[in-house]
mmCIF file of C-alpha atoms and ligand atoms in Angstrom:
data_model
loop_
_atom_site.group_PDB
_atom_site.id
_atom_site.type_symbol
_atom_site.label_atom_id
_atom_site.label_comp_id
_atom_site.label_asym_id
_atom_site.label_seq_id
_atom_site.Cartn_x
_atom_site.Cartn_y
_atom_site.Cartn_z
ATOM 1 C CA MET A 1 -30.977 -58.702 -22.601
ATOM 2 C CA GLY A 2 -32.472 -55.324 -21.628
ATOM 3 C CA LEU A 3 -35.901 -55.066 -20.096
ATOM 4 C CA GLU A 4 -38.508 -54.282 -22.737
ATOM 5 C CA LEU A 5 -42.100 -53.282 -22.151
ATOM 6 C CA LYS A 6 -43.391 -56.437 -23.806
ATOM 7 C CA ASN A 7 -41.362 -58.603 -21.375
ATOM 8 C CA LEU A 8 -43.242 -56.985 -18.507
ATOM 9 C CA TYR A 9 -46.494 -58.388 -19.898
ATOM 10 C CA ASP A 10 -45.197 -61.836 -20.850
ATOM 11 C CA ASP A 11 -45.763 -63.379 -17.397
ATOM 12 C CA PHE A 12 -49.344 -62.114 -17.375
ATOM 13 C CA ARG A 13 -50.054 -63.734 -20.756
ATOM 14 C CA ASP A 14 -48.230 -66.987 -20.145
ATOM 15 C CA GLY A 15 -50.201 -69.961 -21.494
ATOM 16 C CA ASN A 16 -48.972 -72.396 -18.827
ATOM 17 C CA THR A 17 -49.985 -70.056 -16.003
ATOM 18 C CA ILE A 18 -53.418 -69.559 -17.592
ATOM 19 C CA LYS A 19 -53.842 -73.350 -17.865
ATOM 20 C CA ALA A 20 -52.687 -73.830 -14.260
ATOM 21 C CA TYR A 21 -55.362 -71.398 -13.077
ATOM 22 C CA ALA A 22 -57.937 -73.154 -15.267
ATOM 23 C CA LYS A 23 -57.074 -76.420 -13.479
ATOM 24 C CA ILE A 24 -57.387 -74.874 -10.012
ATOM 25 C CA ILE A 25 -60.719 -73.244 -10.948
ATOM 26 C CA LYS A 26 -62.059 -76.527 -12.373
ATOM 27 C CA GLU A 27 -61.191 -78.425 -9.179
ATOM 28 C CA ASP A 28 -62.620 -75.703 -6.915
ATOM 29 C CA ALA A 29 -65.777 -75.341 -9.039
ATOM 30 C CA LYS A 30 -66.721 -78.962 -8.229
ATOM 31 C CA LYS A 31 -67.477 -77.730 -4.695
ATOM 32 C CA LEU A 32 -69.899 -75.024 -5.891
ATOM 33 C CA LYS A 33 -73.545 -75.626 -5.066
ATOM 34 C CA ASN A 34 -74.891 -73.467 -7.921
ATOM 35 C CA GLN A 35 -73.728 -71.942 -11.184
ATOM 36 C CA ILE A 36 -72.070 -68.530 -10.742
ATOM 37 C CA ASN A 37 -72.459 -65.693 -13.234
ATOM 38 C CA ILE A 38 -69.690 -63.122 -13.222
ATOM 39 C CA MET A 39 -70.227 -59.730 -14.829
ATOM 40 C CA GLU A 40 -67.238 -57.764 -16.100
ATOM 41 C CA VAL A 41 -67.905 -54.015 -16.217
ATOM 42 C CA CYS A 42 -64.858 -53.086 -18.229
ATOM 43 C CA GLY A 43 -64.556 -53.227 -21.997
ATOM 44 C CA GLY A 44 -60.877 -54.109 -21.593
ATOM 45 C CA HIS A 45 -61.895 -57.244 -19.690
ATOM 46 C CA THR A 46 -64.452 -58.199 -22.362
ATOM 47 C CA HIS A 47 -61.709 -57.884 -24.957
ATOM 48 C CA THR A 48 -59.261 -60.056 -22.964
ATOM 49 C CA ILE A 49 -61.911 -62.672 -22.134
ATOM 50 C CA MET A 50 -62.813 -63.107 -25.804
ATOM 51 C CA LYS A 51 -59.295 -62.732 -27.220
ATOM 52 C CA TYR A 52 -57.830 -65.456 -25.002
ATOM 53 C CA GLY A 53 -60.874 -67.729 -25.177
ATOM 54 C CA LEU A 54 -61.269 -67.741 -21.391
ATOM 55 C CA PRO A 55 -64.942 -68.905 -21.383
ATOM 56 C CA GLN A 56 -63.815 -72.150 -23.054
ATOM 57 C CA LEU A 57 -61.284 -72.748 -20.245
ATOM 58 C CA LEU A 58 -63.867 -72.492 -17.483
ATOM 59 C CA PRO A 59 -66.130 -75.267 -16.193
ATOM 60 C CA SER A 60 -69.773 -75.142 -17.275
ATOM 61 C CA ASN A 61 -70.952 -73.805 -13.903
ATOM 62 C CA ILE A 62 -69.005 -70.526 -14.287
ATOM 63 C CA LYS A 63 -70.319 -68.036 -16.825
ATOM 64 C CA PHE A 64 -69.343 -64.541 -17.933
ATOM 65 C CA ILE A 65 -71.911 -61.788 -18.413
ATOM 66 C CA HIS A 66 -70.626 -58.868 -20.473
ATOM 67 C CA GLY A 67 -71.757 -55.637 -18.862
ATOM 68 C CA PRO A 68 -71.767 -51.963 -19.879
ATOM 69 C CA GLY A 69 -67.987 -51.560 -19.909
ATOM 70 C CA CYS A 70 -67.284 -49.459 -22.919
ATOM 71 C CA PRO A 71 -67.795 -45.670 -22.755
ATOM 72 C CA VAL A 72 -68.437 -45.574 -26.511
ATOM 73 C CA CYS A 73 -71.072 -48.339 -26.417
ATOM 74 C CA ILE A 74 -73.154 -46.704 -23.724
ATOM 75 C CA MET A 75 -73.354 -43.274 -25.393
ATOM 76 C CA PRO A 76 -76.982 -42.629 -26.415
ATOM 77 C CA LYS A 77 -77.825 -41.324 -29.858
ATOM 78 C CA GLU A 78 -79.107 -38.063 -28.367
ATOM 79 C CA ARG A 79 -75.576 -37.157 -27.236
ATOM 80 C CA ILE A 80 -74.011 -38.239 -30.540
ATOM 81 C CA ASP A 81 -76.520 -35.989 -32.286
ATOM 82 C CA HIS A 82 -75.326 -33.119 -30.089
ATOM 83 C CA ALA A 83 -71.771 -33.757 -31.256
ATOM 84 C CA TYR A 84 -72.928 -33.954 -34.864
ATOM 85 C CA VAL A 85 -74.790 -30.623 -34.663
ATOM 86 C CA LEU A 86 -71.881 -28.900 -32.922
ATOM 87 C CA SER A 87 -69.459 -30.187 -35.536
ATOM 88 C CA MET A 88 -71.604 -28.567 -38.240
ATOM 89 C CA VAL A 89 -71.260 -25.071 -36.718
ATOM 90 C CA GLU A 90 -69.100 -23.110 -39.109
ATOM 91 C CA ASP A 91 -66.286 -21.932 -36.855
ATOM 92 C CA VAL A 92 -66.148 -25.078 -34.700
ATOM 93 C CA ILE A 93 -63.526 -27.811 -34.558
ATOM 94 C CA LEU A 94 -65.030 -30.771 -32.724
ATOM 95 C CA VAL A 95 -62.482 -32.945 -30.907
ATOM 96 C CA THR A 96 -63.103 -36.311 -29.273
ATOM 97 C CA LEU A 97 -61.439 -39.583 -28.293
ATOM 98 C CA GLY A 98 -60.866 -42.598 -30.545
ATOM 99 C CA ASP A 99 -63.791 -44.768 -31.624
ATOM 100 C CA MET A 100 -66.387 -42.129 -30.779
ATOM 101 C CA ILE A 101 -66.202 -40.764 -34.304
ATOM 102 C CA LYS A 102 -67.538 -44.047 -35.755
ATOM 103 C CA VAL A 103 -70.705 -44.397 -33.643
ATOM 104 C CA PRO A 104 -73.868 -43.809 -35.685
ATOM 105 C CA GLY A 105 -76.291 -41.144 -34.435
ATOM 106 C CA SER A 106 -79.610 -40.377 -36.097
ATOM 107 C CA ASN A 107 -77.942 -38.218 -38.802
ATOM 108 C CA GLY A 108 -74.909 -40.448 -39.170
ATOM 109 C CA SER A 109 -71.607 -40.604 -37.303
ATOM 110 C CA LEU A 110 -69.008 -37.909 -36.740
ATOM 111 C CA GLN A 111 -67.055 -39.589 -39.503
ATOM 112 C CA ASP A 112 -70.034 -38.882 -41.791
ATOM 113 C CA ALA A 113 -70.120 -35.278 -40.545
ATOM 114 C CA ARG A 114 -66.470 -34.991 -41.523
ATOM 115 C CA SER A 115 -67.190 -36.299 -45.007
ATOM 116 C CA ARG A 116 -69.892 -33.625 -45.231
ATOM 117 C CA GLY A 117 -67.357 -30.894 -44.568
ATOM 118 C CA SER A 118 -67.187 -30.422 -40.792
ATOM 119 C CA ASP A 119 -63.871 -30.326 -38.953
ATOM 120 C CA VAL A 120 -63.865 -33.339 -36.604
ATOM 121 C CA ARG A 121 -60.621 -34.559 -35.071
ATOM 122 C CA PHE A 122 -59.814 -37.356 -32.706
ATOM 123 C CA VAL A 123 -57.042 -37.270 -30.133
ATOM 124 C CA TYR A 124 -55.414 -39.697 -27.700
ATOM 125 C CA SER A 125 -55.253 -37.114 -24.922
ATOM 126 C CA PRO A 126 -57.573 -34.137 -24.259
ATOM 127 C CA LEU A 127 -54.487 -31.974 -23.721
ATOM 128 C CA GLU A 128 -53.900 -32.130 -27.495
ATOM 129 C CA CYS A 129 -56.757 -29.584 -27.679
ATOM 130 C CA LEU A 130 -54.308 -26.950 -26.404
ATOM 131 C CA LYS A 131 -52.188 -27.316 -29.550
ATOM 132 C CA ILE A 132 -55.256 -27.347 -31.831
ATOM 133 C CA ALA A 133 -56.565 -24.168 -30.161
ATOM 134 C CA ASN A 134 -53.199 -22.466 -30.476
ATOM 135 C CA GLU A 135 -52.941 -23.309 -34.172
ATOM 136 C CA ASN A 136 -56.540 -22.193 -34.869
ATOM 137 C CA PRO A 137 -57.065 -18.957 -32.910
ATOM 138 C CA THR A 138 -60.150 -17.930 -34.933
ATOM 139 C CA LYS A 139 -61.917 -21.269 -34.349
ATOM 140 C CA LYS A 140 -63.850 -22.573 -31.363
ATOM 141 C CA ILE A 141 -62.540 -25.938 -30.176
ATOM 142 C CA ILE A 142 -65.241 -28.074 -28.544
ATOM 143 C CA PHE A 143 -63.980 -31.103 -26.683
ATOM 144 C CA PHE A 144 -66.669 -33.806 -26.697
ATOM 145 C CA ALA A 145 -65.587 -35.520 -23.471
ATOM 146 C CA ILE A 146 -66.416 -39.205 -22.961
ATOM 147 C CA GLY A 147 -65.382 -41.982 -20.624
ATOM 148 C CA PHE A 148 -65.583 -43.361 -17.132
ATOM 149 C CA GLU A 149 -63.573 -42.244 -14.088
ATOM 150 C CA THR A 150 -60.470 -43.158 -16.110
ATOM 151 C CA THR A 151 -60.632 -40.253 -18.554
ATOM 152 C CA THR A 152 -62.458 -37.681 -16.383
ATOM 153 C CA PRO A 153 -59.239 -36.436 -14.683
ATOM 154 C CA MET A 154 -57.737 -35.762 -18.148
ATOM 155 C CA THR A 155 -60.718 -33.596 -19.086
ATOM 156 C CA ALA A 156 -60.404 -31.824 -15.732
ATOM 157 C CA ALA A 157 -56.682 -31.288 -16.386
ATOM 158 C CA LEU A 158 -57.518 -29.692 -19.753
ATOM 159 C CA LEU A 159 -60.035 -27.329 -18.151
ATOM 160 C CA ASP A 160 -57.500 -26.544 -15.447
ATOM 161 C CA ALA A 161 -54.951 -25.588 -18.132
ATOM 162 C CA VAL A 162 -57.539 -23.573 -20.096
ATOM 163 C CA ILE A 163 -58.383 -21.514 -17.007
ATOM 164 C CA LYS A 164 -54.785 -21.048 -15.873
ATOM 165 C CA LYS A 165 -53.593 -20.026 -19.361
ATOM 166 C CA ASP A 166 -56.715 -17.889 -19.922
ATOM 167 C CA ILE A 167 -57.473 -19.641 -23.229
ATOM 168 C CA LYS A 168 -60.657 -18.288 -24.783
ATOM 169 C CA ASN A 169 -61.407 -20.751 -27.574
ATOM 170 C CA ILE A 170 -61.749 -24.160 -25.863
ATOM 171 C CA PHE A 171 -65.181 -25.396 -24.707
ATOM 172 C CA PHE A 172 -66.538 -28.662 -23.320
ATOM 173 C CA HIS A 173 -69.454 -30.987 -23.985
ATOM 174 C CA ILE A 174 -69.343 -33.336 -21.001
ATOM 175 C CA ASN A 175 -70.468 -36.974 -21.230
ATOM 176 C CA HIS A 176 -68.455 -38.545 -18.435
ATOM 177 C CA VAL A 177 -70.137 -41.389 -16.575
ATOM 178 C CA THR A 178 -69.427 -43.245 -13.349
ATOM 179 C CA VAL A 179 -69.233 -46.977 -12.700
ATOM 180 C CA PRO A 180 -70.788 -47.670 -9.255
ATOM 181 C CA GLU A 181 -74.102 -46.069 -10.253
ATOM 182 C CA VAL A 182 -74.545 -48.362 -13.261
ATOM 183 C CA MET A 183 -73.541 -51.443 -11.243
ATOM 184 C CA ARG A 184 -76.201 -50.478 -8.702
ATOM 185 C CA GLU A 185 -78.748 -49.935 -11.472
ATOM 186 C CA LEU A 186 -78.115 -53.419 -12.842
ATOM 187 C CA ILE A 187 -78.990 -55.094 -9.558
ATOM 188 C CA ASP A 188 -81.319 -52.592 -7.909
ATOM 189 C CA SER A 189 -83.003 -50.426 -10.530
ATOM 190 C CA ARG A 190 -85.531 -47.828 -9.430
ATOM 191 C CA ASP A 191 -86.829 -47.616 -12.995
ATOM 192 C CA GLU A 192 -90.194 -49.319 -13.325
ATOM 193 C CA HIS A 193 -89.349 -50.343 -16.920
ATOM 194 C CA VAL A 194 -86.224 -52.255 -15.959
ATOM 195 C CA ASP A 195 -86.608 -55.665 -14.382
ATOM 196 C CA SER A 196 -83.264 -55.560 -12.641
ATOM 197 C CA TYR A 197 -84.478 -57.879 -9.895
ATOM 198 C CA ASN A 198 -84.437 -60.616 -12.514
ATOM 199 C CA ASN A 199 -80.728 -60.104 -13.153
ATOM 200 C CA LYS A 200 -78.392 -63.070 -13.088
ATOM 201 C CA ILE A 201 -75.326 -61.363 -11.636
ATOM 202 C CA ASP A 202 -73.671 -63.201 -8.737
ATOM 203 C CA ALA A 203 -70.328 -61.378 -8.692
ATOM 204 C CA PHE A 204 -68.546 -58.480 -10.349
ATOM 205 C CA LEU A 205 -65.108 -58.381 -11.905
ATOM 206 C CA GLY A 206 -64.142 -54.810 -10.952
ATOM 207 C CA PRO A 207 -62.635 -52.627 -13.707
ATOM 208 C CA SER A 208 -58.933 -51.929 -13.987
ATOM 209 C CA HIS A 209 -58.271 -48.303 -14.988
ATOM 210 C CA VAL A 210 -61.336 -46.938 -13.225
ATOM 211 C CA SER A 211 -60.177 -48.498 -9.966
ATOM 212 C CA VAL A 212 -56.664 -47.084 -10.331
ATOM 213 C CA ILE A 213 -58.242 -43.608 -10.199
ATOM 214 C CA SER A 214 -61.154 -44.123 -7.805
ATOM 215 C CA GLY A 215 -59.715 -46.857 -5.596
ATOM 216 C CA SER A 216 -61.530 -50.034 -4.632
ATOM 217 C CA LYS A 217 -63.492 -48.096 -1.979
ATOM 218 C CA ILE A 218 -66.176 -47.230 -4.565
ATOM 219 C CA TYR A 219 -67.365 -50.873 -4.620
ATOM 220 C CA GLU A 220 -67.730 -51.328 -0.850
ATOM 221 C CA GLU A 221 -71.518 -51.130 -0.973
ATOM 222 C CA PHE A 222 -71.912 -54.172 -3.258
ATOM 223 C CA PRO A 223 -70.865 -56.954 -0.868
ATOM 224 C CA ARG A 224 -72.238 -55.017 2.095
ATOM 225 C CA ASP A 225 -75.670 -53.915 0.829
ATOM 226 C CA TYR A 226 -76.373 -56.132 -2.197
ATOM 227 C CA ASN A 227 -74.665 -59.421 -1.366
ATOM 228 C CA ARG A 228 -72.586 -59.224 -4.568
ATOM 229 C CA LEU A 229 -68.883 -59.763 -4.167
ATOM 230 C CA VAL A 230 -66.385 -57.725 -6.197
ATOM 231 C CA VAL A 231 -62.840 -58.651 -7.206
ATOM 232 C CA VAL A 232 -60.947 -55.821 -8.925
ATOM 233 C CA SER A 233 -58.905 -57.400 -11.698
ATOM 234 C CA GLY A 234 -56.072 -56.405 -14.021
ATOM 235 C CA PHE A 235 -56.387 -56.591 -17.803
ATOM 236 C CA GLU A 236 -54.213 -59.515 -18.683
ATOM 237 C CA PRO A 237 -55.552 -63.067 -19.034
ATOM 238 C CA VAL A 238 -53.584 -64.305 -16.010
ATOM 239 C CA ASP A 239 -55.092 -61.441 -13.973
ATOM 240 C CA VAL A 240 -58.612 -62.372 -15.045
ATOM 241 C CA MET A 241 -58.091 -66.089 -14.319
ATOM 242 C CA GLN A 242 -56.626 -65.286 -10.892
ATOM 243 C CA ALA A 243 -59.590 -63.000 -10.162
ATOM 244 C CA ILE A 244 -62.030 -65.763 -11.201
ATOM 245 C CA SER A 245 -60.213 -68.152 -8.906
ATOM 246 C CA MET A 246 -60.548 -65.632 -6.041
ATOM 247 C CA ILE A 247 -64.279 -65.302 -6.760
ATOM 248 C CA VAL A 248 -64.807 -69.074 -6.747
ATOM 249 C CA LYS A 249 -62.915 -69.416 -3.456
ATOM 250 C CA GLN A 250 -65.152 -66.777 -1.863
ATOM 251 C CA PHE A 251 -68.248 -68.761 -2.865
ATOM 252 C CA ILE A 252 -66.796 -72.016 -1.544
ATOM 253 C CA GLU A 253 -65.805 -70.402 1.748
ATOM 254 C CA GLY A 254 -69.155 -68.629 2.092
ATOM 255 C CA ARG A 255 -67.553 -65.169 1.965
ATOM 256 C CA CYS A 256 -68.897 -62.100 0.170
ATOM 257 C CA GLU A 257 -66.126 -59.493 0.124
ATOM 258 C CA LEU A 258 -64.408 -56.787 -1.854
ATOM 259 C CA GLU A 259 -60.945 -57.968 -2.906
ATOM 260 C CA ILE A 260 -58.207 -56.644 -5.179
ATOM 261 C CA GLU A 261 -56.368 -58.921 -7.584
ATOM 262 C CA TYR A 262 -54.798 -55.950 -9.429
ATOM 263 C CA LYS A 263 -52.652 -54.991 -6.431
ATOM 264 C CA ARG A 264 -49.769 -53.791 -8.587
ATOM 265 C CA LEU A 265 -51.784 -50.662 -9.474
ATOM 266 C CA VAL A 266 -54.997 -50.468 -7.442
ATOM 267 C CA THR A 267 -55.253 -49.340 -3.817
ATOM 268 C CA TYR A 268 -58.237 -48.864 -1.548
ATOM 269 C CA ASP A 269 -58.036 -45.049 -1.784
ATOM 270 C CA GLY A 270 -56.976 -44.657 -5.423
ATOM 271 C CA ASN A 271 -55.401 -41.549 -6.896
ATOM 272 C CA LEU A 272 -56.402 -38.755 -4.507
ATOM 273 C CA LYS A 273 -54.961 -35.977 -6.698
ATOM 274 C CA ALA A 274 -57.055 -37.106 -9.673
ATOM 275 C CA GLN A 275 -60.142 -37.365 -7.442
ATOM 276 C CA GLU A 276 -59.547 -33.817 -6.172
ATOM 277 C CA LEU A 277 -59.327 -32.541 -9.759
ATOM 278 C CA ILE A 278 -62.656 -34.210 -10.619
ATOM 279 C CA GLU A 279 -64.289 -32.758 -7.479
ATOM 280 C CA ARG A 280 -63.049 -29.287 -8.323
ATOM 281 C CA TYR A 281 -64.701 -29.066 -11.751
ATOM 282 C CA PHE A 282 -67.603 -31.518 -11.894
ATOM 283 C CA ASP A 283 -71.013 -32.039 -10.331
ATOM 284 C CA LYS A 284 -73.237 -35.111 -10.655
ATOM 285 C CA ARG A 285 -76.187 -34.842 -13.033
ATOM 286 C CA ASP A 286 -79.520 -35.910 -11.573
ATOM 287 C CA LEU A 287 -79.962 -38.333 -14.482
ATOM 288 C CA PHE A 288 -77.869 -39.450 -17.424
ATOM 289 C CA LYS A 289 -79.212 -41.626 -20.222
ATOM 290 C CA TRP A 290 -77.185 -44.758 -21.000
ATOM 291 C CA ARG A 291 -77.751 -46.424 -24.344
ATOM 292 C CA GLY A 292 -79.857 -49.508 -23.789
ATOM 293 C CA LEU A 293 -80.205 -48.900 -20.063
ATOM 294 C CA GLY A 294 -82.163 -45.656 -19.908
ATOM 295 C CA ASN A 295 -81.832 -42.883 -17.361
ATOM 296 C CA ILE A 296 -79.619 -43.755 -14.420
ATOM 297 C CA PRO A 297 -79.632 -41.432 -11.397
ATOM 298 C CA LYS A 298 -76.364 -39.656 -10.553
ATOM 299 C CA SER A 299 -74.439 -41.642 -13.173
ATOM 300 C CA GLY A 300 -73.210 -38.729 -15.291
ATOM 301 C CA LEU A 301 -71.138 -35.624 -14.657
ATOM 302 C CA LYS A 302 -71.509 -32.008 -15.743
ATOM 303 C CA LEU A 303 -69.419 -28.883 -15.278
ATOM 304 C CA LYS A 304 -70.073 -26.956 -12.073
ATOM 305 C CA PRO A 305 -72.165 -23.804 -12.624
ATOM 306 C CA GLU A 306 -69.176 -21.522 -12.002
ATOM 307 C CA PHE A 307 -67.564 -22.921 -15.189
ATOM 308 C CA LYS A 308 -70.589 -22.336 -17.412
ATOM 309 C CA GLU A 309 -68.656 -20.042 -19.741
ATOM 310 C CA TYR A 310 -66.788 -23.167 -20.913
ATOM 311 C CA ASP A 311 -69.892 -25.361 -21.207
ATOM 312 C CA ALA A 312 -70.853 -25.943 -24.858
ATOM 313 C CA GLU A 313 -74.136 -27.514 -23.758
ATOM 314 C CA ILE A 314 -75.149 -24.155 -22.277
ATOM 315 C CA ILE A 315 -73.581 -21.915 -24.920
ATOM 316 C CA TYR A 316 -75.202 -23.811 -27.820
ATOM 317 C CA LYS A 317 -78.396 -24.886 -26.056
ATOM 318 C CA ASP A 318 -80.615 -23.251 -28.702
ATOM 319 C CA ILE A 319 -79.340 -25.482 -31.495
ATOM 320 C CA LEU A 320 -78.908 -28.777 -29.630
ATOM 321 C CA PRO A 321 -81.698 -31.328 -30.281
ATOM 322 C CA ILE A 322 -83.697 -32.338 -27.207
ATOM 323 C CA GLY A 323 -86.032 -35.183 -28.302
ATOM 324 C CA GLU A 324 -85.689 -38.825 -27.233
ATOM 325 C CA ILE A 325 -84.445 -41.219 -29.926
ATOM 326 C CA GLU A 326 -85.200 -44.923 -30.164
ATOM 327 C CA ASP A 327 -82.485 -47.402 -31.084
ATOM 328 C CA HIS A 328 -82.788 -49.654 -34.160
ATOM 329 C CA LYS A 329 -85.649 -52.056 -33.441
ATOM 330 C CA LEU A 330 -83.603 -55.201 -34.127
ATOM 331 C CA CYS A 331 -80.621 -54.132 -32.018
ATOM 332 C CA ILE A 332 -80.493 -55.806 -28.596
ATOM 333 C CA CYS A 333 -77.573 -53.758 -27.236
ATOM 334 C CA GLY A 334 -79.716 -52.876 -24.232
ATOM 335 C CA ASP A 335 -80.175 -56.517 -23.266
ATOM 336 C CA ILE A 336 -76.488 -57.188 -23.857
ATOM 337 C CA LEU A 337 -75.452 -54.254 -21.680
ATOM 338 C CA ARG A 338 -77.781 -55.539 -18.939
ATOM 339 C CA GLY A 339 -76.296 -59.011 -19.145
ATOM 340 C CA MET A 340 -79.613 -60.515 -20.320
ATOM 341 C CA ALA A 341 -78.345 -61.644 -23.763
ATOM 342 C CA ASN A 342 -75.150 -62.467 -25.626
ATOM 343 C CA PRO A 343 -74.265 -60.868 -29.009
ATOM 344 C CA PRO A 344 -74.947 -63.971 -31.175
ATOM 345 C CA GLU A 345 -78.577 -63.852 -29.969
ATOM 346 C CA CYS A 346 -79.053 -60.672 -32.036
ATOM 347 C CA THR A 347 -80.679 -61.606 -35.349
ATOM 348 C CA ILE A 348 -78.500 -59.204 -37.344
ATOM 349 C CA PHE A 349 -75.202 -59.991 -35.605
ATOM 350 C CA GLY A 350 -72.489 -60.508 -38.223
ATOM 351 C CA THR A 351 -74.899 -59.983 -41.125
ATOM 352 C CA ALA A 352 -76.460 -56.516 -41.310
ATOM 353 C CA CYS A 353 -74.372 -55.426 -38.311
ATOM 354 C CA LYS A 354 -70.571 -55.768 -38.520
ATOM 355 C CA PRO A 355 -67.630 -53.603 -37.398
ATOM 356 C CA THR A 356 -67.439 -52.149 -40.924
ATOM 357 C CA SER A 357 -71.154 -51.231 -40.906
ATOM 358 C CA PRO A 358 -72.276 -51.082 -37.252
ATOM 359 C CA ILE A 359 -75.969 -50.687 -36.501
ATOM 360 C CA GLY A 360 -75.695 -50.650 -32.730
ATOM 361 C CA SER A 361 -72.977 -49.172 -30.564
ATOM 362 C CA CYS A 362 -71.681 -52.490 -29.151
ATOM 363 C CA MET A 363 -70.286 -53.252 -32.620
ATOM 364 C CA VAL A 364 -68.336 -50.014 -32.937
ATOM 365 C CA SER A 365 -65.626 -49.941 -30.332
ATOM 366 C CA SER A 366 -63.100 -52.769 -30.107
ATOM 367 C CA GLU A 367 -64.089 -52.921 -26.419
ATOM 368 C CA GLY A 368 -67.755 -53.474 -27.310
ATOM 369 C CA ALA A 369 -69.175 -56.943 -26.619
ATOM 370 C CA CYS A 370 -70.504 -57.459 -30.175
ATOM 371 C CA ALA A 371 -67.220 -56.366 -31.768
ATOM 372 C CA ALA A 372 -65.252 -58.662 -29.436
ATOM 373 C CA TYR A 373 -67.514 -61.632 -30.287
ATOM 374 C CA TYR A 374 -67.268 -60.796 -33.998
ATOM 375 C CA LYS A 375 -63.478 -60.682 -33.896
ATOM 376 C CA TYR A 376 -62.708 -63.530 -31.510
ATOM 377 C CA GLY A 377 -65.884 -65.553 -31.047
ATOM 378 C CA ASN A 378 -65.433 -67.723 -34.149
ATOM 379 C CA LEU A 379 -69.184 -67.498 -34.727
ATOM 380 C CA ARG A 380 -69.507 -66.173 -38.256
HETATM 381 S S1 SF4 B 1 -61.438 -47.199 -19.871
HETATM 382 FE FE1 SF4 B 1 -60.262 -48.871 -19.011
HETATM 383 S S2 SF4 B 1 -61.409 -49.498 -17.180
HETATM 384 FE FE2 SF4 B 1 -62.779 -48.231 -18.434
HETATM 385 S S3 SF4 B 1 -63.913 -49.654 -19.693
HETATM 386 FE FE3 SF4 B 1 -62.173 -49.002 -20.921
HETATM 387 S S4 SF4 B 1 -60.609 -50.488 -20.492
HETATM 388 FE FE4 SF4 B 1 -62.129 -50.750 -18.871
HETATM 389 S S1 SF4 B 2 -74.968 -57.117 -33.320
HETATM 390 FE FE1 SF4 B 2 -75.260 -54.950 -33.806
HETATM 391 S S2 SF4 B 2 -77.438 -54.647 -33.852
HETATM 392 FE FE2 SF4 B 2 -77.063 -56.582 -32.789
HETATM 393 S S3 SF4 B 2 -76.955 -56.042 -30.635
HETATM 394 FE FE3 SF4 B 2 -74.875 -55.985 -31.406
HETATM 395 S S4 SF4 B 2 -74.578 -53.851 -32.007
HETATM 396 FE FE4 SF4 B 2 -76.796 -54.141 -31.774
#
């Protein structure tokens, strides 16, 4: 039998291996002095944890907290409104990634904008903008760029191609965010409105894709300065169970370290070429607003000033709305993203708010905590 892609994953989804890890964790957890709360900061992990029912396999003194892992969920309405307004400009084609088109802003989602006549397209790779620009030479293509360190190099690669090919009709609205800054915010906020000192996070499950790009080095400060251990984990259920087992062992042995479970793809240094590409084109913003979490210092990226001719936020600044927008008053996405509440605690979970009619962002993307609970939590 030839090797197929699905066979490569089989071992990492094997029920017996998952159960064997559950047994080891249960035995080890008897030696824990206190309950441990583990926050995953990757939407892919949230999805795996819920899909494979991992919380039910763990002893009662080990709990998951679902953090701000999905780039769609953390996008504030103000930025979605920017995309909406840009999409309504007559000669603009607005391009973005996947689920972003379903997130409601204050005027509706990008999907709504499309039904009102604007040209909104979604792509799997930013480089698809090159083809769209080539086929529509009289239009302005604005790439509404979202995502963590994972997708930032792809946006940088698109800009690199635009400059090298001297393409005149591709522009960028940058909404890239970075992971260490939000992890720091969750345990050591400088914002007087956020009671981060009351957080319940004992350990972090480090994200998968992000760490492939940035390397595990970006988490060094957490065990060192904040006494929070980090284990970088792969996506599959066996990966997550192995990472949990590594976390429990650290607690039992009194260690607080940065470790990598996902050794088949993550190194300490990460992908240096991708990091160089990010450095070349992006600067840190002083502040970036995260939905439900507020303004987080140095957590967002923007184009460097020398690339301002490609920056849609500068070119269209006169038409982009600037006011602050409140979220729906019943939505507790903010508490969920801070690990202070679980989706079923929201009074409109599964009733007024469902994947087909999302009110908050955590219900939109399949990586969002509310959507994962709705699909796999067996709670409706
Ligand atoms: S992009 Fe990858 S690493 Fe980042 S949140 Fe999504 S699944 Fe996790
Ligand atoms: S169920 Fe909907 S309204 Fe409630 S927190 Fe989740 S996304 Fe927000």
